[in-house]
CSV table of C-alpha atoms in Angstrom, one decimal:
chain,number,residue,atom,x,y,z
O,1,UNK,CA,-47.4,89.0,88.6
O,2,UNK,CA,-47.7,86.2,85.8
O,3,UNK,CA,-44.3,87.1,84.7
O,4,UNK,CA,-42.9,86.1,87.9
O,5,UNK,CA,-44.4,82.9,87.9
O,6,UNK,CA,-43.2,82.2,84.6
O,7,UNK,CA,-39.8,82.5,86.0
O,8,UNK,CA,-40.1,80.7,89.3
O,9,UNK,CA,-41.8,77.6,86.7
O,10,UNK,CA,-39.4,77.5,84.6
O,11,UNK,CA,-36.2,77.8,86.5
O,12,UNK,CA,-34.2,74.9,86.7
O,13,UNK,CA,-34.8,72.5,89.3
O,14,UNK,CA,-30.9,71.9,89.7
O,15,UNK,CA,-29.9,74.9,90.2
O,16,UNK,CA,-32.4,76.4,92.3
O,17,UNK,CA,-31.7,73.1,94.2
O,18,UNK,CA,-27.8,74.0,94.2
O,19,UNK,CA,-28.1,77.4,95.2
O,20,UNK,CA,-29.7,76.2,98.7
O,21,UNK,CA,-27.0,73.5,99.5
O,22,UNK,CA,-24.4,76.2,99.6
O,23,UNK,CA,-22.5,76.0,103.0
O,24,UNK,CA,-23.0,78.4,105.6
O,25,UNK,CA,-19.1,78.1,105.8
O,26,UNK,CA,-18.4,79.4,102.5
O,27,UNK,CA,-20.4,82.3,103.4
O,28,UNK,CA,-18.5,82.6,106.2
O,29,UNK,CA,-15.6,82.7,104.1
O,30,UNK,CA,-16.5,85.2,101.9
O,31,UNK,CA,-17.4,87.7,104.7
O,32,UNK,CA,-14.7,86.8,106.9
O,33,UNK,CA,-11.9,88.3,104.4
O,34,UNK,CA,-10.5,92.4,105.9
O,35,UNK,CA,-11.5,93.5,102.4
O,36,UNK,CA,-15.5,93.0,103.1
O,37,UNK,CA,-16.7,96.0,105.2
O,38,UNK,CA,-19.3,93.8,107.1
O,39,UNK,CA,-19.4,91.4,109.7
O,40,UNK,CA,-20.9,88.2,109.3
O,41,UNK,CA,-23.4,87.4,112.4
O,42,UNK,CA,-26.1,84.8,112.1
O,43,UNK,CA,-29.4,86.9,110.3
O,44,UNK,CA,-27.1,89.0,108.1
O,45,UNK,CA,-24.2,91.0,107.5
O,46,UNK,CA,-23.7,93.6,109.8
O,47,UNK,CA,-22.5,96.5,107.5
O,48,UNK,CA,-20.7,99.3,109.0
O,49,UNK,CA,-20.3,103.1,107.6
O,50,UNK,CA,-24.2,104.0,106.7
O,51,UNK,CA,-26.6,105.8,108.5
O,52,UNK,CA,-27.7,103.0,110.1
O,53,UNK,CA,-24.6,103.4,112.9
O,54,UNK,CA,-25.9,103.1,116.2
O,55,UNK,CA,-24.5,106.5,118.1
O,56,UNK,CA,-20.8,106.6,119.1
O,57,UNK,CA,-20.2,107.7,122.8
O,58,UNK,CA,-17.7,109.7,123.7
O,59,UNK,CA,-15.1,108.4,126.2
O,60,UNK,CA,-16.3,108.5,130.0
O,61,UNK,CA,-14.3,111.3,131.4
O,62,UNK,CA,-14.8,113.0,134.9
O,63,UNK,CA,-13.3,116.1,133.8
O,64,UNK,CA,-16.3,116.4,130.7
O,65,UNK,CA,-18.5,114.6,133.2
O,66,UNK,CA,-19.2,114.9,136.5
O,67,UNK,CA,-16.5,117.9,137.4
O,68,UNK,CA,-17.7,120.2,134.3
O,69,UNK,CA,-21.7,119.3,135.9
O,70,UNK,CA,-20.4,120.5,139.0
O,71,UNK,CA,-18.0,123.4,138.0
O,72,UNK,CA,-20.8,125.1,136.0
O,73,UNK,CA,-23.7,124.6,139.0
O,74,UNK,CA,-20.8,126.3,141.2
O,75,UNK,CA,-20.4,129.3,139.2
O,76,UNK,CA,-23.6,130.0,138.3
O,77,UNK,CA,-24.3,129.7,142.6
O,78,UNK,CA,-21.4,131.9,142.8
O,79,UNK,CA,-22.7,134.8,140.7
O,80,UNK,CA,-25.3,135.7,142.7
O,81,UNK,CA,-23.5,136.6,145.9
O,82,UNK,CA,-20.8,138.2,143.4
O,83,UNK,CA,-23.1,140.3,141.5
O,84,UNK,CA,-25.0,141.5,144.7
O,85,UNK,CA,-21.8,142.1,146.0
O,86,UNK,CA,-20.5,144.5,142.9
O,87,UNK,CA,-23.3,146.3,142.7
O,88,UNK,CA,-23.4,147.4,146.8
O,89,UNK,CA,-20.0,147.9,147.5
O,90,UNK,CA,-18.6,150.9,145.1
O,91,UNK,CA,-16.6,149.3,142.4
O,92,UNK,CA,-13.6,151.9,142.9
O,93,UNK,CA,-12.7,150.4,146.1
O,94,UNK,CA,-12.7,146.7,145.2
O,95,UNK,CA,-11.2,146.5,141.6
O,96,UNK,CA,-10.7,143.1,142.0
O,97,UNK,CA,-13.9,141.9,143.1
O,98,UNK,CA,-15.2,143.6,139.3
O,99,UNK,CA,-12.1,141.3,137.6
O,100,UNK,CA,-13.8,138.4,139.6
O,101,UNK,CA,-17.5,138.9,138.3
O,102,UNK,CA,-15.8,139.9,134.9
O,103,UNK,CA,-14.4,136.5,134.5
O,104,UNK,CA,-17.1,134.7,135.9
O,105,UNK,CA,-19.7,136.3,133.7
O,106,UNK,CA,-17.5,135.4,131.2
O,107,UNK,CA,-16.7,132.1,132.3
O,108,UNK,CA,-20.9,131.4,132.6
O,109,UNK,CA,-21.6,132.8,129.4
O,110,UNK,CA,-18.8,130.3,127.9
O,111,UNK,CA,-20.5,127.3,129.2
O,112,UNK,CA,-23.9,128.3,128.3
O,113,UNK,CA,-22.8,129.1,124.8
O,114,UNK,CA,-21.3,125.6,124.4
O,115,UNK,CA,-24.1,124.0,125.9
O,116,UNK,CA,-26.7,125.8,122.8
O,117,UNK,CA,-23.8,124.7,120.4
O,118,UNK,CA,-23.6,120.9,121.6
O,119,UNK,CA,-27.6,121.0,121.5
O,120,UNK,CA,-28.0,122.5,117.7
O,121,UNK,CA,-25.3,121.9,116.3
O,122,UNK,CA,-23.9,118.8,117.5
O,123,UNK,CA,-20.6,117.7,115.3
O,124,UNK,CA,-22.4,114.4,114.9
O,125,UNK,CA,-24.8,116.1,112.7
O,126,UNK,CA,-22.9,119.1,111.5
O,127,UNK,CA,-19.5,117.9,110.7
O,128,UNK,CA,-17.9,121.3,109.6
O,129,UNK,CA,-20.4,123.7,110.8
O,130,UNK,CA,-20.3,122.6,114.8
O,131,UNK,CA,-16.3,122.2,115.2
O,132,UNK,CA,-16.6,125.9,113.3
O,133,UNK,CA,-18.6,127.2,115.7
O,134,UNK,CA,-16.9,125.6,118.7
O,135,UNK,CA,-13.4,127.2,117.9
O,136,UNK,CA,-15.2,130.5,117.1
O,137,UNK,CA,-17.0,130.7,120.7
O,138,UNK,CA,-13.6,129.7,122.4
O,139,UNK,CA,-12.0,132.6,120.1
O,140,UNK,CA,-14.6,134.7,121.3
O,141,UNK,CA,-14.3,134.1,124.9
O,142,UNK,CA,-10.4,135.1,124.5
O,143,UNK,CA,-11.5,138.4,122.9
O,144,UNK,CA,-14.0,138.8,125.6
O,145,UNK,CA,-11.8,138.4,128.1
O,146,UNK,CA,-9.0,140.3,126.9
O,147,UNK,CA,-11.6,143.4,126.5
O,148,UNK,CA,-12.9,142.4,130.2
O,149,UNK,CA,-9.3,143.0,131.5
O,150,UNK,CA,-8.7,146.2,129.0
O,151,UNK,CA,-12.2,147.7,130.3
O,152,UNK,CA,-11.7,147.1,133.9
O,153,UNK,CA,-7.8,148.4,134.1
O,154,UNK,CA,-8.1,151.4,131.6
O,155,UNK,CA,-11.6,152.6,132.0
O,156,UNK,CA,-14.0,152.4,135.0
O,157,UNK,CA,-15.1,149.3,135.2
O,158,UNK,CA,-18.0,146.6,134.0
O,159,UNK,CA,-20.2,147.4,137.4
O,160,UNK,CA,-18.9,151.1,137.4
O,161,UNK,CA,-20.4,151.6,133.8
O,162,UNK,CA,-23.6,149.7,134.6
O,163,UNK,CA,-24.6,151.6,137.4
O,164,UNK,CA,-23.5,155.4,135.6
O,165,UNK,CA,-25.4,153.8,132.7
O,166,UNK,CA,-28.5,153.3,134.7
O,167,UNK,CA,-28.7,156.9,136.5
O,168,UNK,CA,-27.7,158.4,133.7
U,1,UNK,CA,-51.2,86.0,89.2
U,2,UNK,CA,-52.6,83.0,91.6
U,3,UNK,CA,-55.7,82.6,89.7
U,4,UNK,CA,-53.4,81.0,86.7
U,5,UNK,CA,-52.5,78.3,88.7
U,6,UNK,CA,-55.3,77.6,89.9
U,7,UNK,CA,-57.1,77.6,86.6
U,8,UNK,CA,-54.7,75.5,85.2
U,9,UNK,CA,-53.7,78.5,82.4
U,10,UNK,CA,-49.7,78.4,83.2
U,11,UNK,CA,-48.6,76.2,80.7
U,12,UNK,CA,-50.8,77.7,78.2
U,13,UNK,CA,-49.5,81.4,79.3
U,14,UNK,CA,-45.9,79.9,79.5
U,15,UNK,CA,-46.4,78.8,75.9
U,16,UNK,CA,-46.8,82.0,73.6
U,17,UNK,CA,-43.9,83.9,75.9
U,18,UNK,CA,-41.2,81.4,75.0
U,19,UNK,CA,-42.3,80.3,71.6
U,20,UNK,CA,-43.6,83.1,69.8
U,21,UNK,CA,-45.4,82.3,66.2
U,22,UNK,CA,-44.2,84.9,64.4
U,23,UNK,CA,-45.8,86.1,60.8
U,24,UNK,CA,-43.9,87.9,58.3
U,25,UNK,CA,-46.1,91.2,58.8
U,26,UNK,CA,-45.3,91.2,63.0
U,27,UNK,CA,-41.4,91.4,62.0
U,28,UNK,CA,-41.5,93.9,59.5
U,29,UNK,CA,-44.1,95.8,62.2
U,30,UNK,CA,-41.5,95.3,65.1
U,31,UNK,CA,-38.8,96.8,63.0
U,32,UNK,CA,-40.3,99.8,62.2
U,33,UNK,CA,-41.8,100.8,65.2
U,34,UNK,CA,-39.0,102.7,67.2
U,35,UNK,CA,-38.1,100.7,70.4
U,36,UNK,CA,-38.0,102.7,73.6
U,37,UNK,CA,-34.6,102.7,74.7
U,38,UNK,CA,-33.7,103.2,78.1
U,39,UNK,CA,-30.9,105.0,79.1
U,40,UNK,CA,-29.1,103.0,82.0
U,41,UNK,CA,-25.9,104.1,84.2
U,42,UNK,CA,-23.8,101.7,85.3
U,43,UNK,CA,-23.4,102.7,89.5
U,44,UNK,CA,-21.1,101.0,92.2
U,45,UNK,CA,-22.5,98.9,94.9
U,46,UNK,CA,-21.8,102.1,97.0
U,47,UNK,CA,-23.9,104.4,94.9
U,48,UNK,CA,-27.0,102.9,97.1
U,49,UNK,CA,-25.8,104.4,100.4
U,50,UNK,CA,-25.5,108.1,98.6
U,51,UNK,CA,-28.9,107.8,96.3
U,52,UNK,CA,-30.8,106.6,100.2
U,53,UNK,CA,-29.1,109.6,101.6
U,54,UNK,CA,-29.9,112.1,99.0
U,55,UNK,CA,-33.7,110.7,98.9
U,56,UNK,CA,-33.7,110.8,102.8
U,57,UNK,CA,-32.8,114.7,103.0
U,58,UNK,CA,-35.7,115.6,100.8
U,59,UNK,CA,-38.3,113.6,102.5
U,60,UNK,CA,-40.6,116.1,104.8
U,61,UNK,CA,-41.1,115.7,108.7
U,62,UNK,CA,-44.1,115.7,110.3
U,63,UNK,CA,-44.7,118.9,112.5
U,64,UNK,CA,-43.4,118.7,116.1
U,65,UNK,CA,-41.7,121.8,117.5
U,66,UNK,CA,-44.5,123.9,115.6
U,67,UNK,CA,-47.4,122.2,117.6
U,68,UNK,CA,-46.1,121.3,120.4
U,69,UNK,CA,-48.4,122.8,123.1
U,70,UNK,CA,-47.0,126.1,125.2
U,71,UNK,CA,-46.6,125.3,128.2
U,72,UNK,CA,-45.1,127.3,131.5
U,73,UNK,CA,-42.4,124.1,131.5
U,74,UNK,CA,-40.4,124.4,128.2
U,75,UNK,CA,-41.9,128.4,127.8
U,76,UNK,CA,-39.7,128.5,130.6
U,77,UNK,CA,-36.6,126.5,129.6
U,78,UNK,CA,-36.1,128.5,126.3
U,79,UNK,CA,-36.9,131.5,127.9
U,80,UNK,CA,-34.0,131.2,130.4
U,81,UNK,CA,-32.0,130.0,127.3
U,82,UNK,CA,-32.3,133.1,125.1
U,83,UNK,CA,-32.0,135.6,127.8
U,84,UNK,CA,-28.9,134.2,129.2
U,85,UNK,CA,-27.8,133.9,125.3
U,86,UNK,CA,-29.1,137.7,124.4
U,87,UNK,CA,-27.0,139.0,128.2
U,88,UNK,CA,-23.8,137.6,127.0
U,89,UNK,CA,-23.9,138.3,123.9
U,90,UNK,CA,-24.0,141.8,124.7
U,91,UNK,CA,-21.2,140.9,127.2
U,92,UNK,CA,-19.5,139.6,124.2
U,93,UNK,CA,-20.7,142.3,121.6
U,94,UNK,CA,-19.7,145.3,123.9
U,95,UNK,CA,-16.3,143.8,125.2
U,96,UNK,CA,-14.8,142.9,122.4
U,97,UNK,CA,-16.4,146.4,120.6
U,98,UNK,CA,-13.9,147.9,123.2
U,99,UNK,CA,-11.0,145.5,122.6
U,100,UNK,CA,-11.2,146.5,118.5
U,101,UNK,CA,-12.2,150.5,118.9
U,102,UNK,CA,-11.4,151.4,122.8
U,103,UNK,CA,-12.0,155.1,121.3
U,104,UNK,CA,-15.8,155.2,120.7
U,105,UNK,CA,-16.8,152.5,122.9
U,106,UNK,CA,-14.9,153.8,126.3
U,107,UNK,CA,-17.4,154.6,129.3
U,108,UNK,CA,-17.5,158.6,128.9
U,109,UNK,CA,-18.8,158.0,125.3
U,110,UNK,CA,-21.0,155.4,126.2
U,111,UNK,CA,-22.4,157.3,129.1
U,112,UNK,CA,-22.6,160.3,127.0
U,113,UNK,CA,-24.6,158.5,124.3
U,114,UNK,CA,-26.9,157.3,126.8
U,115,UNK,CA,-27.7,160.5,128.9
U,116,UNK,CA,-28.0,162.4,125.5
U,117,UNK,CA,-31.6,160.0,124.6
U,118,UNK,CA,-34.8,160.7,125.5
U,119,UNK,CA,-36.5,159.9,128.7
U,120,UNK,CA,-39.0,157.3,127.5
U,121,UNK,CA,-36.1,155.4,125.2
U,122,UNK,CA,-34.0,155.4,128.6
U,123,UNK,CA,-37.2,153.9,130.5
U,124,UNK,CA,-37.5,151.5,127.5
U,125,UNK,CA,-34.1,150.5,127.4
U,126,UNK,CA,-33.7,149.9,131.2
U,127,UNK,CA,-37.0,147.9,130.7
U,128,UNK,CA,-35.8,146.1,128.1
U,129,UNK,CA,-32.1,144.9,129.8
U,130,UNK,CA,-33.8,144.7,133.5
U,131,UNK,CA,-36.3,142.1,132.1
U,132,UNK,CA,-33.8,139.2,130.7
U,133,UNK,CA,-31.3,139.9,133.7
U,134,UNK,CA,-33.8,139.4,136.5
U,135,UNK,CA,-35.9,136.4,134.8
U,136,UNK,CA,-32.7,134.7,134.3
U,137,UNK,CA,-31.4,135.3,137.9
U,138,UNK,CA,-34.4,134.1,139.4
U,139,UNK,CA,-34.9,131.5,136.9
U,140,UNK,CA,-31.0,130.1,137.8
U,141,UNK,CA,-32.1,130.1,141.5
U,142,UNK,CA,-35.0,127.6,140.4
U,143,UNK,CA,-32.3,125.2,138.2
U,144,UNK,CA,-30.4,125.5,141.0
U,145,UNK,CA,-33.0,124.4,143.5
U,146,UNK,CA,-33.6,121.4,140.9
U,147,UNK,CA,-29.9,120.6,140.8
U,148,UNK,CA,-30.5,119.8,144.7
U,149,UNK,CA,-33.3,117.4,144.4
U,150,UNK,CA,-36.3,120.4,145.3
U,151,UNK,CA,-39.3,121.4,143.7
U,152,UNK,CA,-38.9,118.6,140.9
U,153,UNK,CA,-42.8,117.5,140.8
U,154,UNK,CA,-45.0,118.5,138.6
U,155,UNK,CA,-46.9,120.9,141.1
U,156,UNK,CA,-43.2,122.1,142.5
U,157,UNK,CA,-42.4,123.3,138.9
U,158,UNK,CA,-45.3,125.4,138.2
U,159,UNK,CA,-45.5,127.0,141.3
U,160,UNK,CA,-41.8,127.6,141.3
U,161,UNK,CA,-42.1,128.9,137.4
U,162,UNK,CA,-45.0,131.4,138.7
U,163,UNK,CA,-42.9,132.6,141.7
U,164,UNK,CA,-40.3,133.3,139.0
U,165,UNK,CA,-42.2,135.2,136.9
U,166,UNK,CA,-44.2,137.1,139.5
U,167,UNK,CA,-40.2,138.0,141.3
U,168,UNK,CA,-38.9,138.9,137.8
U,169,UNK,CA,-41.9,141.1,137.2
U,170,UNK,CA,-41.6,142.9,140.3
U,171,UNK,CA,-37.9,143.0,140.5
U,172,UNK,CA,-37.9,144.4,136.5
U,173,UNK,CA,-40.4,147.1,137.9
U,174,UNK,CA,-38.0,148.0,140.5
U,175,UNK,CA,-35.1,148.1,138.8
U,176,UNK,CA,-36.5,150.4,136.0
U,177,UNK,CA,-37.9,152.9,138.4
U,178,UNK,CA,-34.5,153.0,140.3
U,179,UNK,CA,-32.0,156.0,139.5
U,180,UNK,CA,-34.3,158.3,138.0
């Protein structure tokens, strides 16, 4: 603590006296050239490109917005019907209502998946390991559904299966 | 320190630190003893942004998910969240299983497998598929509800999560007893 008031004593008056009458518009100056990454506001420098960054927001967009919000409380309404219906009616004689539930199982599951992947591992704080995982679900849910189709035209069926599974 | 102002010691403290007296014995000393030397590293003004983050990765965080207290609310969330995850991904798992080796994964091997295990593993494994399906069914019924504007007090959500779990219980009952 002495040592700093040795220092503030004995620094020169004029300079410390100089050092204060230096415009604000030379400050301005200095900030104001593209080469300085900040922005000069009254109170400080606004510097851009730490962790300090307020949150970016991604662009308002019905089709990410409202419509998926919708779409997905749709489906998930729509499985229930679907899956009661499946299961009563015998899957041989409506092969197209098992392609429907396929795809809308498939369909749900997608959603939900993304949803766990935008909550734990949102790109903002996983820069390699979120996009990763996005484009591995969406490859997944093509295999899926390629297997769906392959299962329900070669073999018997998802809801045939489940219910010869269960009384087996 | 204040207290050298206020005593009036400055000037005398000042003195010695700018105008050493120095005797022929306190050179020779200085010179042998080794001086410390400090190693320094000449960093870029950007350097600071990297050290903070470094020294903010290693800094701990207080508990919060660990002691958060259970309750029927987010018990309930994360419960509908891994069963729904757990269903699809044996959707997933079993579809594309068929896509890569339609051979051992087509239904007359898989319902071979199945009828071929013992009674109490085919009891336990009904159990253990009925459980997820119906607590997620009848837990999507009461997000859906939500999603209309019902059921969204306080009350409304832990009766409606007890009527869930009461309806999956039953229903998983039902559904393992069925077919046998």
């Amino acid at each position: 603590m002495s040592s700093s008031l040795l220092l503030r004593n004995t620094l020169h008056r004029a300079v410390a006296r100089r050092s204060v009458l230096r415009s604000a518009s030379a400050v301005q100056a200095r900030y104001a050239s593209d080469s300085y990454q900040a922005t000069y506001v009254p109170g400080g420098p606004v510097y851009k490109g730490t962790v300090n960054d307020p949150t970016t927001f991604p662009p308002p967009s019905r089709v990410h917005g409202s419509y998926h919000w919708a779409f997905e409380r749709l489906l998930s309404a729509g499985l229930v019907p679907l899956t009661v219906a499946a299961f009563v009616t015998s899957p041989s004689t409506y092969p197209v209502l098992d392609g429907i539930l396929g795809v809308s199982l498939v369909m749900h599951s997608h959603i939900g998946f993304d949803s766990m992947i935008v909550d734990y591992l949102h790109p903002r704080k996983f820069p390699v390991l979120g996009p990763t995982a996005t484009w591995a679900l969406r490859t997944a849910t093509v295999a899926t559904l390629v297997g769906v189709y392959q299962f329900n035209t070669n073999d018997i069926g998802l809801t045939e299966l489940i219910a010869k599974v269960w009384t087996a | 320190m204040m207290s050298t102002k206020v005593l009036g010691l400055g000037p005398s403290l000042r003195k010695p630190a700018f105008a050493p007296r120095l005797v022929r014995n306190q050179v020779v000393a200085r010179n042998l003893v080794v001086k410390r030397s400090v190693q320094t590293q000449s960093l870029p003004s950007t350097a600071a942004v990297e050290i903070l983050d470094k020294q903010r990765l290693r800094r701990p965080s207080s508990p919060h998910f660990t002691i958060y207290q259970p309750q029927l609310t987010w018990l309930g969330s994360i419960a509908n969240r891994a069963t729904g995850g757990a269903l699809s991904a044996l959707l997933y798992g079993f579809s594309i299983a068929y896509l890569v080796a339609p051979g051992t994964f087509d239904s007359t091997h898989v319902i071979e497998f199945v009828a071929g295990l013992p009674d109490v593993v085919k009891y336990a494994g009904k159990a253990l598929l009925a459980a997820p399906f119906t607590f997620h069914a009848f837990n999507g019924l009461r997000h859906l509800s939500w999603d209309l504007g019902k059921f969204l007090s306080l009350k409304a959500a832990y009766a409606t999560g007890y009527v869930v779990i009461g309806a999956s219980a039953v229903s998983t009952v039902a559904l393992t007893l069925y077919g046998n």
